[in-house]
Short mmCIF file of C-alpha atoms in Angstrom, two decimals:
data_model
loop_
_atom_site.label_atom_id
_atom_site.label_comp_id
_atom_site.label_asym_id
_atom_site.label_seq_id
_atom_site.Cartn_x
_atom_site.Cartn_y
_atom_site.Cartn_z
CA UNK A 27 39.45 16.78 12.45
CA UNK A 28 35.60 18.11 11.77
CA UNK A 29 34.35 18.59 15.30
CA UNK A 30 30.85 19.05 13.79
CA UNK A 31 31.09 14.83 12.42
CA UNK A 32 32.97 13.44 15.63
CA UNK A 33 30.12 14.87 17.65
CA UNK A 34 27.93 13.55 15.79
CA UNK A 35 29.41 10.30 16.43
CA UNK A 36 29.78 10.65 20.13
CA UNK A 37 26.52 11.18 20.13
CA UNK A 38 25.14 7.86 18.91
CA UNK A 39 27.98 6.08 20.63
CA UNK A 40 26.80 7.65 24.11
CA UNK A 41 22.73 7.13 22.38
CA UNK A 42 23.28 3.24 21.91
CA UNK A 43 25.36 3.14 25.09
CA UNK A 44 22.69 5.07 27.16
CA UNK A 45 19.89 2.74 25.59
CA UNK A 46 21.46 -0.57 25.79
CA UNK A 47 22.87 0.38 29.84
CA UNK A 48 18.82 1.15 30.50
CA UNK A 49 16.94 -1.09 28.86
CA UNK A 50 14.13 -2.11 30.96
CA UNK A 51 14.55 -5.95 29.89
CA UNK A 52 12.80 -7.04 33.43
CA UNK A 53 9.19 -5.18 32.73
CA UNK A 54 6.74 -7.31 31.33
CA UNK A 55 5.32 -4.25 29.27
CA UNK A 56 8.77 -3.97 27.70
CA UNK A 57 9.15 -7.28 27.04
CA UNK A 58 5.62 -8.08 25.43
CA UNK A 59 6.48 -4.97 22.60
CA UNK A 60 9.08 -6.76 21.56
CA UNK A 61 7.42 -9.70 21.29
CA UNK A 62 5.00 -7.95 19.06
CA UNK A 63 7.54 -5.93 17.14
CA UNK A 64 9.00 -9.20 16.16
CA UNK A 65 5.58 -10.71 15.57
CA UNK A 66 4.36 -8.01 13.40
CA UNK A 67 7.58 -7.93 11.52
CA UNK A 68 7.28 -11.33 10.87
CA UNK A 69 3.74 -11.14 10.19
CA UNK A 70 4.82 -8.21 7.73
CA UNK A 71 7.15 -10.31 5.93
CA UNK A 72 5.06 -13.04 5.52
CA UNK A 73 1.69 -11.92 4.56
CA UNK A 74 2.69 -8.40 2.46
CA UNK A 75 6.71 -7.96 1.16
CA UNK A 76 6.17 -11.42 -1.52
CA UNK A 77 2.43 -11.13 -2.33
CA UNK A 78 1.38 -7.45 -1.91
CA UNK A 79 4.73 -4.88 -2.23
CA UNK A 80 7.02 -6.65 -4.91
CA UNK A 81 4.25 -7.33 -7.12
CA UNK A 82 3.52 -3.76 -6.34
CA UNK A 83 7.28 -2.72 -7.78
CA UNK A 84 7.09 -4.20 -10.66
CA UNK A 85 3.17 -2.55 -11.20
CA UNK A 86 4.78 0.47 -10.56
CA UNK A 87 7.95 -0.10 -12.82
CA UNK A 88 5.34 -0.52 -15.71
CA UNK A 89 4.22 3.27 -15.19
CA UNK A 90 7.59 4.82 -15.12
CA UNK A 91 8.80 2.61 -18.07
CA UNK A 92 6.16 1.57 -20.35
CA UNK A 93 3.29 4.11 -19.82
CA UNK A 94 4.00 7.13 -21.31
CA UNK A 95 4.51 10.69 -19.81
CA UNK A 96 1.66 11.66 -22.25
CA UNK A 97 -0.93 9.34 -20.79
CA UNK A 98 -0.13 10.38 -17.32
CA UNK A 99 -0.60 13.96 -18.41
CA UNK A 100 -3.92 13.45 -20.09
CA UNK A 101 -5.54 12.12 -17.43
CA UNK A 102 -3.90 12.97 -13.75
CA UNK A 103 -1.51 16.40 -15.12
CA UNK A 104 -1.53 19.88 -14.13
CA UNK A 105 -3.19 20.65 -16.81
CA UNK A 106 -5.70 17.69 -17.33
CA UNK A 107 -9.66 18.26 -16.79
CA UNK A 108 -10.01 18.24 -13.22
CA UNK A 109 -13.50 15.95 -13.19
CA UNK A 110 -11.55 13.43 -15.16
CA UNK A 111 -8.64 13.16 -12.83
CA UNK A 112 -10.20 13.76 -9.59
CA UNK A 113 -12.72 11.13 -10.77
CA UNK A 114 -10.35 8.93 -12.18
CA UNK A 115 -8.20 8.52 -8.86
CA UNK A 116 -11.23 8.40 -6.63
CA UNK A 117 -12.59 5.27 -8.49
CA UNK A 118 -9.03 3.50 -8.44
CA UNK A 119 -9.04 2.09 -4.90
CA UNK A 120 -12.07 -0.01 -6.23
CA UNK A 121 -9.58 -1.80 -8.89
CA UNK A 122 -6.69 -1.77 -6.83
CA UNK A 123 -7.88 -3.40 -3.26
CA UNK A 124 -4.68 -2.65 -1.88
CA UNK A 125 -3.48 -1.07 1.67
CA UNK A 126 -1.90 1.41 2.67
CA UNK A 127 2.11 0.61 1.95
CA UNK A 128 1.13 -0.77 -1.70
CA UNK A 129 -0.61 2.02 -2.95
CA UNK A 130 3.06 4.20 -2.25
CA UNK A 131 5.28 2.37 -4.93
CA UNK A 132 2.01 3.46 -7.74
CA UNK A 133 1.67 6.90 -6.27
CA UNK A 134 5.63 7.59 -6.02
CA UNK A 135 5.56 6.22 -9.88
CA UNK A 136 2.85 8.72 -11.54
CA UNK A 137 4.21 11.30 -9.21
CA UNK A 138 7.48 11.18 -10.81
CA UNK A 139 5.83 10.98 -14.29
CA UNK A 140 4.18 14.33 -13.68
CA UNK A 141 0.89 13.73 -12.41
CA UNK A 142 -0.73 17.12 -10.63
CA UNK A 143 -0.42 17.24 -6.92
CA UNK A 144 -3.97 16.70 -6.45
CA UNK A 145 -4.82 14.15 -8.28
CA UNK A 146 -2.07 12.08 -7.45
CA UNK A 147 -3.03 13.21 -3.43
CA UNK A 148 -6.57 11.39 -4.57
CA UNK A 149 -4.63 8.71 -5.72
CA UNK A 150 -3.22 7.74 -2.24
CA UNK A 151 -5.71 8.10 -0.53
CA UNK A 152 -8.74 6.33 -2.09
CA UNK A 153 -6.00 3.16 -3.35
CA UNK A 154 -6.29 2.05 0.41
CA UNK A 155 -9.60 3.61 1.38
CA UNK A 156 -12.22 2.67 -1.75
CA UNK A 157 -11.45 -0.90 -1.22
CA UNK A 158 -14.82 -2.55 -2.79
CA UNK A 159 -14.17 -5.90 -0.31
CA UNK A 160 -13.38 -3.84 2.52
CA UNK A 161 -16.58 -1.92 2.23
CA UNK A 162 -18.56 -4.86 1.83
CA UNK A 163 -16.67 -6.52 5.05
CA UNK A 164 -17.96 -3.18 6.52
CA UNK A 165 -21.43 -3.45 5.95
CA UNK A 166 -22.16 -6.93 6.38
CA UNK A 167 -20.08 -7.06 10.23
CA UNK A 168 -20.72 -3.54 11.51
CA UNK A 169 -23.72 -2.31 10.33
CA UNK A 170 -25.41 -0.97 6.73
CA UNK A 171 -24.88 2.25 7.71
CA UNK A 172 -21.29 2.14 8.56
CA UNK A 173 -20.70 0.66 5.03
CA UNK A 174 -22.55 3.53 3.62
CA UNK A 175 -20.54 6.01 5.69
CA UNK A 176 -17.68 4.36 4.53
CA UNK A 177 -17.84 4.78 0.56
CA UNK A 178 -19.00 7.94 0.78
CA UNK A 179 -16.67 9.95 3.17
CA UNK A 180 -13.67 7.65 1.79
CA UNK A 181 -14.82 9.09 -2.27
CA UNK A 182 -15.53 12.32 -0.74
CA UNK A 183 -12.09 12.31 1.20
CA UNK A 184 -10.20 11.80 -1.72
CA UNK A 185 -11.75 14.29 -4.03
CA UNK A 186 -11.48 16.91 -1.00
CA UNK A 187 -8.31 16.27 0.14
CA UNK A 188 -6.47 16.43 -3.81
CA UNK A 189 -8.33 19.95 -4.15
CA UNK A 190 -7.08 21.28 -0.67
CA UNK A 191 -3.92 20.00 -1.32
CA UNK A 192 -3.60 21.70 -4.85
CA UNK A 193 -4.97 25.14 -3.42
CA UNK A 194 -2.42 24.81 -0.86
CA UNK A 195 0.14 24.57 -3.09
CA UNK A 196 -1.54 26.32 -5.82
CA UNK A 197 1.89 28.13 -7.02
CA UNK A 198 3.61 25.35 -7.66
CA UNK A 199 1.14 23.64 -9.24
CA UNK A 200 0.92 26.74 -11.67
CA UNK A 201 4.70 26.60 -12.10
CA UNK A 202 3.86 22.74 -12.98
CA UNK A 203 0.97 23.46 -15.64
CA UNK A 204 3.42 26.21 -16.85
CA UNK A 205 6.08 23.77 -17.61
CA UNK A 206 4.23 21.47 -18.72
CA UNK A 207 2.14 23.34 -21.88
CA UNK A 208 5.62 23.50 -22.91
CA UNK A 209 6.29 19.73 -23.62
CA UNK A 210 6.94 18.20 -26.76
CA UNK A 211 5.81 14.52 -25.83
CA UNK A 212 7.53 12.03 -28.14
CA UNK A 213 5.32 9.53 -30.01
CA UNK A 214 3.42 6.44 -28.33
CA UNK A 215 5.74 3.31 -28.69
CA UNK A 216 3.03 0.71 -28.71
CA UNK A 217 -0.78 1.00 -28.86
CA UNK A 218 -2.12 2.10 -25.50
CA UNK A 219 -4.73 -0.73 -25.34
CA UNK A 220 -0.88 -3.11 -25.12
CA UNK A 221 0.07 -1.49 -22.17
CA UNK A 222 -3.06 -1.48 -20.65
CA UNK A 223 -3.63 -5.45 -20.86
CA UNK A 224 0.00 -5.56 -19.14
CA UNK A 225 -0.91 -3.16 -16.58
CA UNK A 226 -4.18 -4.51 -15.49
CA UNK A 227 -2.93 -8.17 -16.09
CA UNK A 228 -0.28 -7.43 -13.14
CA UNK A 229 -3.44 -5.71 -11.01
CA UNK A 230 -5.06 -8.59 -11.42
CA UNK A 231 -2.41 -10.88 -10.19
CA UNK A 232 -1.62 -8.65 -7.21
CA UNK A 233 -5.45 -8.45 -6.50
CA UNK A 234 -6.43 -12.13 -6.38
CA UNK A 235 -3.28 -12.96 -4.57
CA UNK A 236 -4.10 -10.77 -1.93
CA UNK A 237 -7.98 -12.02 -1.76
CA UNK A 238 -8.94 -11.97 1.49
CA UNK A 239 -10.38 -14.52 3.46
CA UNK A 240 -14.63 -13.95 3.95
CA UNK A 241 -16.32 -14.56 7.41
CA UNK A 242 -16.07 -17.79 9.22
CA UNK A 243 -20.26 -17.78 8.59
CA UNK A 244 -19.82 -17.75 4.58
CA UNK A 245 -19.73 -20.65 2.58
CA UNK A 246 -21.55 -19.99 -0.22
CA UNK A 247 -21.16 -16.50 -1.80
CA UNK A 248 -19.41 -15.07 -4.86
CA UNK A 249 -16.26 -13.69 -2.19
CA UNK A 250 -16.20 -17.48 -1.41
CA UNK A 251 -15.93 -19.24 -3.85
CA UNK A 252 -13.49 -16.61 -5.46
CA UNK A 253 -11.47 -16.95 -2.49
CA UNK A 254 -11.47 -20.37 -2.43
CA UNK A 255 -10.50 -20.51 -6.20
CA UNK A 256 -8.19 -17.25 -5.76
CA UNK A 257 -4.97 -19.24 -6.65
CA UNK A 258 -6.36 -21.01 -10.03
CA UNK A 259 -7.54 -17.36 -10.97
CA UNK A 260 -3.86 -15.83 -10.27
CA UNK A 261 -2.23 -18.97 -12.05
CA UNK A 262 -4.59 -17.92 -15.52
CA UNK A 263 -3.48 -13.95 -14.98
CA UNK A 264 -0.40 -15.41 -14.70
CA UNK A 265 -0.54 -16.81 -18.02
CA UNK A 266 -2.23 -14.03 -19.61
CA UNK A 267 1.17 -12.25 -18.26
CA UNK A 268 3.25 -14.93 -20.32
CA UNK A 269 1.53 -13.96 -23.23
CA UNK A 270 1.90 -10.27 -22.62
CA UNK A 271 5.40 -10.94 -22.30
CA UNK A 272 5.72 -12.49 -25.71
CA UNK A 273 3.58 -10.57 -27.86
CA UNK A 274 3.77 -7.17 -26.54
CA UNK A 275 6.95 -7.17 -24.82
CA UNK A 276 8.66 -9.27 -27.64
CA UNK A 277 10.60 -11.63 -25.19
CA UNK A 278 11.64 -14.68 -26.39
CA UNK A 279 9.75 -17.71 -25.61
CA UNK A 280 11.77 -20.42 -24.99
CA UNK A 281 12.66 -17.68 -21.78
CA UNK A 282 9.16 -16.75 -20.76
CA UNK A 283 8.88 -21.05 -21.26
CA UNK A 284 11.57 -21.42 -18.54
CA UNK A 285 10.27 -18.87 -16.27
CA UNK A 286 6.79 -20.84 -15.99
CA UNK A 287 8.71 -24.13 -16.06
CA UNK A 288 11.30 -22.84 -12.93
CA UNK A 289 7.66 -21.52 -11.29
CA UNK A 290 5.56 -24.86 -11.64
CA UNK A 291 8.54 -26.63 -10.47
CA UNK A 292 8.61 -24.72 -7.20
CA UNK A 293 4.68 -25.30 -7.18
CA UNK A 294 5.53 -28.96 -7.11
CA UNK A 295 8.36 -28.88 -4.51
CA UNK A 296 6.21 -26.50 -2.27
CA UNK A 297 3.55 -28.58 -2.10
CA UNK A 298 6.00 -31.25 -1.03
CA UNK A 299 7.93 -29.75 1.39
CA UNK A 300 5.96 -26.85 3.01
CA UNK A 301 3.31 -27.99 5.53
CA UNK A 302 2.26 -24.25 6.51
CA UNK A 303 -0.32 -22.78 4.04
CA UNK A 304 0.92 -18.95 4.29
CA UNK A 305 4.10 -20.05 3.86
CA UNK A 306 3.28 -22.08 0.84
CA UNK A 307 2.16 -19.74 -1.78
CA UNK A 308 5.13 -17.32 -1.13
CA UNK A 309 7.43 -20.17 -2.58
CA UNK A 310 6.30 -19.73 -6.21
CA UNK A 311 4.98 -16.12 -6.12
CA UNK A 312 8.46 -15.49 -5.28
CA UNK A 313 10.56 -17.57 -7.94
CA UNK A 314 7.48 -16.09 -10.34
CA UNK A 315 9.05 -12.76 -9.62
CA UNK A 316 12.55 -13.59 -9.72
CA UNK A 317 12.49 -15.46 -13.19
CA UNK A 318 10.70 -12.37 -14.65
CA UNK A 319 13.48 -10.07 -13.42
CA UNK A 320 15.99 -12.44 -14.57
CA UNK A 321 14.38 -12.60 -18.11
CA UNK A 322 13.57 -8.95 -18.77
CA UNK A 323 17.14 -8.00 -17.21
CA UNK A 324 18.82 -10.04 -20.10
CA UNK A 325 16.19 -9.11 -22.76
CA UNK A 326 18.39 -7.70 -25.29
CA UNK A 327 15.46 -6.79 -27.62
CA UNK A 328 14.07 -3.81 -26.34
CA UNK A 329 16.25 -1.76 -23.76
CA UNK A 330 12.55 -0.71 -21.77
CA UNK A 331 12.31 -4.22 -20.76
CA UNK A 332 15.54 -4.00 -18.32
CA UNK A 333 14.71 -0.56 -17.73
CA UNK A 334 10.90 -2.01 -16.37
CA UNK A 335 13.50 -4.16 -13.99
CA UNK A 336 15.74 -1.55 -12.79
CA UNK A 337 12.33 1.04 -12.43
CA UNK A 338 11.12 -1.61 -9.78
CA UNK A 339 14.65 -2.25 -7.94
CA UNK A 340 14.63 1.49 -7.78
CA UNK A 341 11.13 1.54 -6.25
CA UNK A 342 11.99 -1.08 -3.79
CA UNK A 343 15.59 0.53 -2.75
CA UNK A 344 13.44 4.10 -1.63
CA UNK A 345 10.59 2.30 -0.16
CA UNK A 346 11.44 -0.94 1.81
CA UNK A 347 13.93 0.53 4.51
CA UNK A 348 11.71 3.50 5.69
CA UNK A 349 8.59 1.05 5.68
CA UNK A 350 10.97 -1.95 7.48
CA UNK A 351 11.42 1.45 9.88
CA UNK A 352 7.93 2.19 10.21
CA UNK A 353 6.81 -1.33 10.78
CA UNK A 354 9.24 -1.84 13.81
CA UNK A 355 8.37 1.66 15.56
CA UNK A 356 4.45 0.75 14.96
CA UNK A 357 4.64 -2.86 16.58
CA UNK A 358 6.78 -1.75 20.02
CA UNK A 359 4.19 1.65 19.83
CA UNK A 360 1.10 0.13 19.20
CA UNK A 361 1.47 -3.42 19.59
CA UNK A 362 0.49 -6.41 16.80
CA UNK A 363 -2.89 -7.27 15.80
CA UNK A 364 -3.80 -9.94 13.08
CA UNK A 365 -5.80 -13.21 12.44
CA UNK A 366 -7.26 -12.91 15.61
CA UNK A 367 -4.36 -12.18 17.71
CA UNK A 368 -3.49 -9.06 19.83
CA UNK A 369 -0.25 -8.34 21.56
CA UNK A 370 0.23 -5.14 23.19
CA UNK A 371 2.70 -2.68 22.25
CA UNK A 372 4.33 0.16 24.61
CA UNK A 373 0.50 1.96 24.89
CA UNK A 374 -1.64 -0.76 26.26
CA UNK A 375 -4.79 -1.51 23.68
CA UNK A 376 -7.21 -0.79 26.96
CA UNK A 377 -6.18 2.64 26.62
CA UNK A 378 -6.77 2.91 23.17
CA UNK A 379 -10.47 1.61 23.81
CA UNK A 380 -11.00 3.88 27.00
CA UNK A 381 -9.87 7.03 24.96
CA UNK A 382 -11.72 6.34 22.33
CA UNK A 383 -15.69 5.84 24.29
CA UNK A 384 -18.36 8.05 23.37
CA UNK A 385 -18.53 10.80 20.59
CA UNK A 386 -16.65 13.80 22.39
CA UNK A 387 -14.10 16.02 19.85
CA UNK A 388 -11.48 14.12 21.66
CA UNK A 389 -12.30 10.93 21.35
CA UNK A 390 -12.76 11.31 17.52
CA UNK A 391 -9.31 12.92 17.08
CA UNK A 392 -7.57 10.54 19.40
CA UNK A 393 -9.41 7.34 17.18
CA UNK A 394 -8.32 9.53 13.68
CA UNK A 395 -4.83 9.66 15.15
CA UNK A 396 -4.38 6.37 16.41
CA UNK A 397 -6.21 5.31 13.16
CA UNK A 398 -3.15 7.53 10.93
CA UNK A 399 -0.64 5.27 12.82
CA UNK A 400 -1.00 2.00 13.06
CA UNK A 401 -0.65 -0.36 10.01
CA UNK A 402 -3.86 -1.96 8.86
CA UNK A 403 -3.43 -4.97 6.59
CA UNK A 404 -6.07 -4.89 3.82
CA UNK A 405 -9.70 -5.90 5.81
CA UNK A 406 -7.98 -6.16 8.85
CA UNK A 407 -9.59 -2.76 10.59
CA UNK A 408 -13.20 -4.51 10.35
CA UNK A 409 -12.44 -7.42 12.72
CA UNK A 410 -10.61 -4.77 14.89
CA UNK A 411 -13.14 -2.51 14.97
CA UNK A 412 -15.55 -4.93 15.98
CA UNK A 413 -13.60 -5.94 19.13
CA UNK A 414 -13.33 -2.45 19.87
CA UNK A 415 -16.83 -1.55 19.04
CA UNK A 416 -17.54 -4.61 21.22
CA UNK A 417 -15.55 -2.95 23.77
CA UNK A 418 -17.30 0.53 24.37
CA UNK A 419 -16.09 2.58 21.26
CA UNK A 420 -18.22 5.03 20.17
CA UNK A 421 -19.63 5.17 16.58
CA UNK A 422 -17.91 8.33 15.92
CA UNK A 423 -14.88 7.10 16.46
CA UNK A 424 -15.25 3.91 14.75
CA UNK A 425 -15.56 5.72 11.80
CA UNK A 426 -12.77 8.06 12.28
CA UNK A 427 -10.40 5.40 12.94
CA UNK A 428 -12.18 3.75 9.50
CA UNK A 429 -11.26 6.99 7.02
CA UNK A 430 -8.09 7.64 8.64
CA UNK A 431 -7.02 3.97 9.24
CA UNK A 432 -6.56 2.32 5.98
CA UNK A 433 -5.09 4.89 3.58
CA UNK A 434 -2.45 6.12 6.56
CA UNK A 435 -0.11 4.06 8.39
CA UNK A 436 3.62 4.81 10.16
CA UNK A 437 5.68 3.05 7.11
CA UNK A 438 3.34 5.37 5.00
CA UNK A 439 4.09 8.73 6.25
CA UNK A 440 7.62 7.88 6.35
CA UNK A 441 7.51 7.16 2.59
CA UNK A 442 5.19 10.20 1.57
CA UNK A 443 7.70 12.20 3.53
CA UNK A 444 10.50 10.76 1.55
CA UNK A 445 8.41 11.17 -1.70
CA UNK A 446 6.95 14.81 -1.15
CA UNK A 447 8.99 16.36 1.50
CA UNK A 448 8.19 17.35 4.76
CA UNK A 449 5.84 20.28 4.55
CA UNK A 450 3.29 18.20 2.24
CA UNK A 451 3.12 15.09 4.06
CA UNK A 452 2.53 16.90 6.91
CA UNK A 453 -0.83 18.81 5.54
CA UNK A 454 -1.32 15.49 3.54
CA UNK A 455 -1.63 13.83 7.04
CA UNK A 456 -3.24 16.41 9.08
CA UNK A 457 -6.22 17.07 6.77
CA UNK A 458 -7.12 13.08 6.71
CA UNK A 459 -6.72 13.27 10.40
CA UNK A 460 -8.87 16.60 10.65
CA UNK A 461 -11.54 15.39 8.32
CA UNK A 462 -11.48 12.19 9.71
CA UNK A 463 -12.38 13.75 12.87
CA UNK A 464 -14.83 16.16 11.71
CA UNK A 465 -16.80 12.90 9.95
CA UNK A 466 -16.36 10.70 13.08
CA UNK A 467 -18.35 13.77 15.38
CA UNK A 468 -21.04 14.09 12.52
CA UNK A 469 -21.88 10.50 12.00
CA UNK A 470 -21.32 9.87 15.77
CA UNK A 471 -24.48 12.32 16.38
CA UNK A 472 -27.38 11.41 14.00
CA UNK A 473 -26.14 7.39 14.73
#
């Protein structure tokens, strides 16, 4: 018998035991984090795993599969010109528009490919941060200046934290430019410009889906109408992906046919059936996905097509349990807030907004940290913000919380961890938090 294992499971006997045998199930605190655990899992579920994360898989299964090692190398390896990486990865969170979990499955992807630390640290964090909607939400609810803050500590952020990142692990990264002078890249397969119009064609489908709603106020503008309209628009990516399918992929037809057939169909029966409106889309989004696994699984013209599949299964088998963890351990912390709604976690939200008063070291650190933690659905912080703002938050603060909020989350650190190790999600984590910080204090003076 290994004493060392059956300890190990005494242990978590007695841990469950202990837990279950205490569990305060008579205090109302208790009891209302676990109604928002469940809520924000729900909530999760609902509003991010269909629309935002599997869409996200597959986006990130075209990287590993169809983009080659070569293009990754020009532009974000050890060896590429820095101004063109660092520049390229700052600018991407203005295409992408996506939060904090979505941007991991894309990082984790030209990671693996072998993208240089610090670029692919830019990467992260301006996907989430440089949101172009998010930034205009900003301005327009709390303030010009806030907006201006914004874009230019998020761009700065990124840029920043890549370099201190690489210096920090500056001997690795010289092992990776090392190893990679040495590599005899095979040939491109296809014309880059054919893998770009699938890439961006997915981006585009995973961006309008995910539109989010303008102010209550706002019935007239471009976000709008482009809102309103944000289904139609997905529908025509979604054909342009058909096409891509057929021409550059080489699928057959009569499949790609029956996967838009099988996806109208559901459109039809949805529309039927399904009374609630967030419910409603998921139907089709998610037999769209399905029926494009199915097809490129059985593809037996070009083995990269059921490798694209198996890529994004991969992606979703690393990812989804540590941010399923992270998602549970943020709502019982730190409660559930969307459309709206709040529902307290463990740490009472009054807390959060009494800590977080004024534009004292602590109360910038203590909004960066709280910021890192919680999960912030894409333009969800600005309708938080306000009600803290609203209040007694300081400035400061609110800006912290607003460059440390959106690119960092529980699920996310979990994942980095998982992807990087321990020792650089760590620094990863603590020089958004310390910058964050640092910006909040500055900002929090001259405003």
């Amino acid at each position: 018998m290994e004493n060392k294992k059956e300890l190990q499971v005494l242990f978590w006997i007695i841990f469950f035991f202990a837990f279950a045998f205490f569990m305060p199930i008579d205090n109302a605190t208790f009891r209302t984090a676990i109604d928002a655990t469940l809520d924000l899992t729900r909530w999760y579920a609902r509003e991010h795993v269909v629309l935002c994360l599997l869409p996200a898989f597959f986006i990130a299964g075209v990287i590993s599969v169809f983009v080659s090692q070569g293009s990754v190398l020009r532009y974000f390896g050890a060896n590429a010109k820095k101004w063109l990486a660092y520049t390229v990865a700052a600018v991407s969170g203005t295409i992408l528009a996506v939060c904090s979990c979505t941007i991991l499955p894309l990082f984790s992807s030209i990671h693996k490919r072998g993208a240089g630390l610090g670029p692919a640290i830019a990467f992260l964090y301006s996907g989430p941060a440089i949101n172009i909607l998010a930034i205009i939400l900003t301005a327009r609810i709390l303030g010009i200046e806030m907006g201006i803050a914004r874009t230019v500590g998020a761009i700065a952020f990124s840029v920043i934290i890549g370099i201190a990142m690489s210096l920090i692990y500056r001997k690795e990264e010289q092992a990776k430019r090392e190893g990679q002078m040495n590599i005899v890249l095979p040939p491109e397969k296809r014309p880059m410009w054919q893998t770009s119009f699938h890439f961006f064609t997915l981006v585009l489908i995973l961006v309008f889906a995910n539109w989010g709603k303008p102010t209550a106020d706002d019935t007239s503008s471009a976000w709008y109408y482009l809102y309103t309209y944000k289904w139609y628009i997905t529908g025509f990516f979604g054909l342009l992906l058909a096409y891509s399918l057929i021409y550059i992929l080489k699928i057959k037809w009569q499949w790609v046919a029956g996967a838009i057939g099988a996806t109208l169909l559901s459109v039809i029966l949805a529309n039927m059936y399904i009374a609630d409106p967030k419910v409603l889309p998921l139907v089709p989004m998610l037999v769209g996905i399905i029926a494009l696994a199915f097809i490129t699984l059985k593809d037996k013209n070009d083995d990269e097509n059921k490798e694209w599949t198996i890529a994004s299964w991969g992606f979703a088998k690393q990812i989804m349990p540590l941010l399923a963890v992270g998602v549970v351990t943020a709502g019982f912390l730190l409660g559930s807030t969307h459309d709206g709604q709040t529902i307290a976690g463990v740490i009472p939200n009054e807390w959060i907004a009494y800590l977080v008063g004024g534009n004292s070291i602590f109360a910038n650190f203590f909004a960066s940290i709280v910021g890192a933690f919680m999960y912030f659905a894409t333009l969800t912080e600005v309708p938080i913000l306000q009600g803290l703002l609203a209040s007694g938050m300081g400035k400061g603060p609110a800006l912290a919380l607003l460059l440390a909020g959106p690119s960092l989350s529980l699920p996310n650190m979990l994942v980095i961890r998982g992807v990087l190790g321990t020792r650089k999600a760590v620094a990863y984590v603590s020089l958004v938090v310390i910058m964050a910080t640092i910006s909040g204090l500055i900002y929090g003076y001259f405003f």
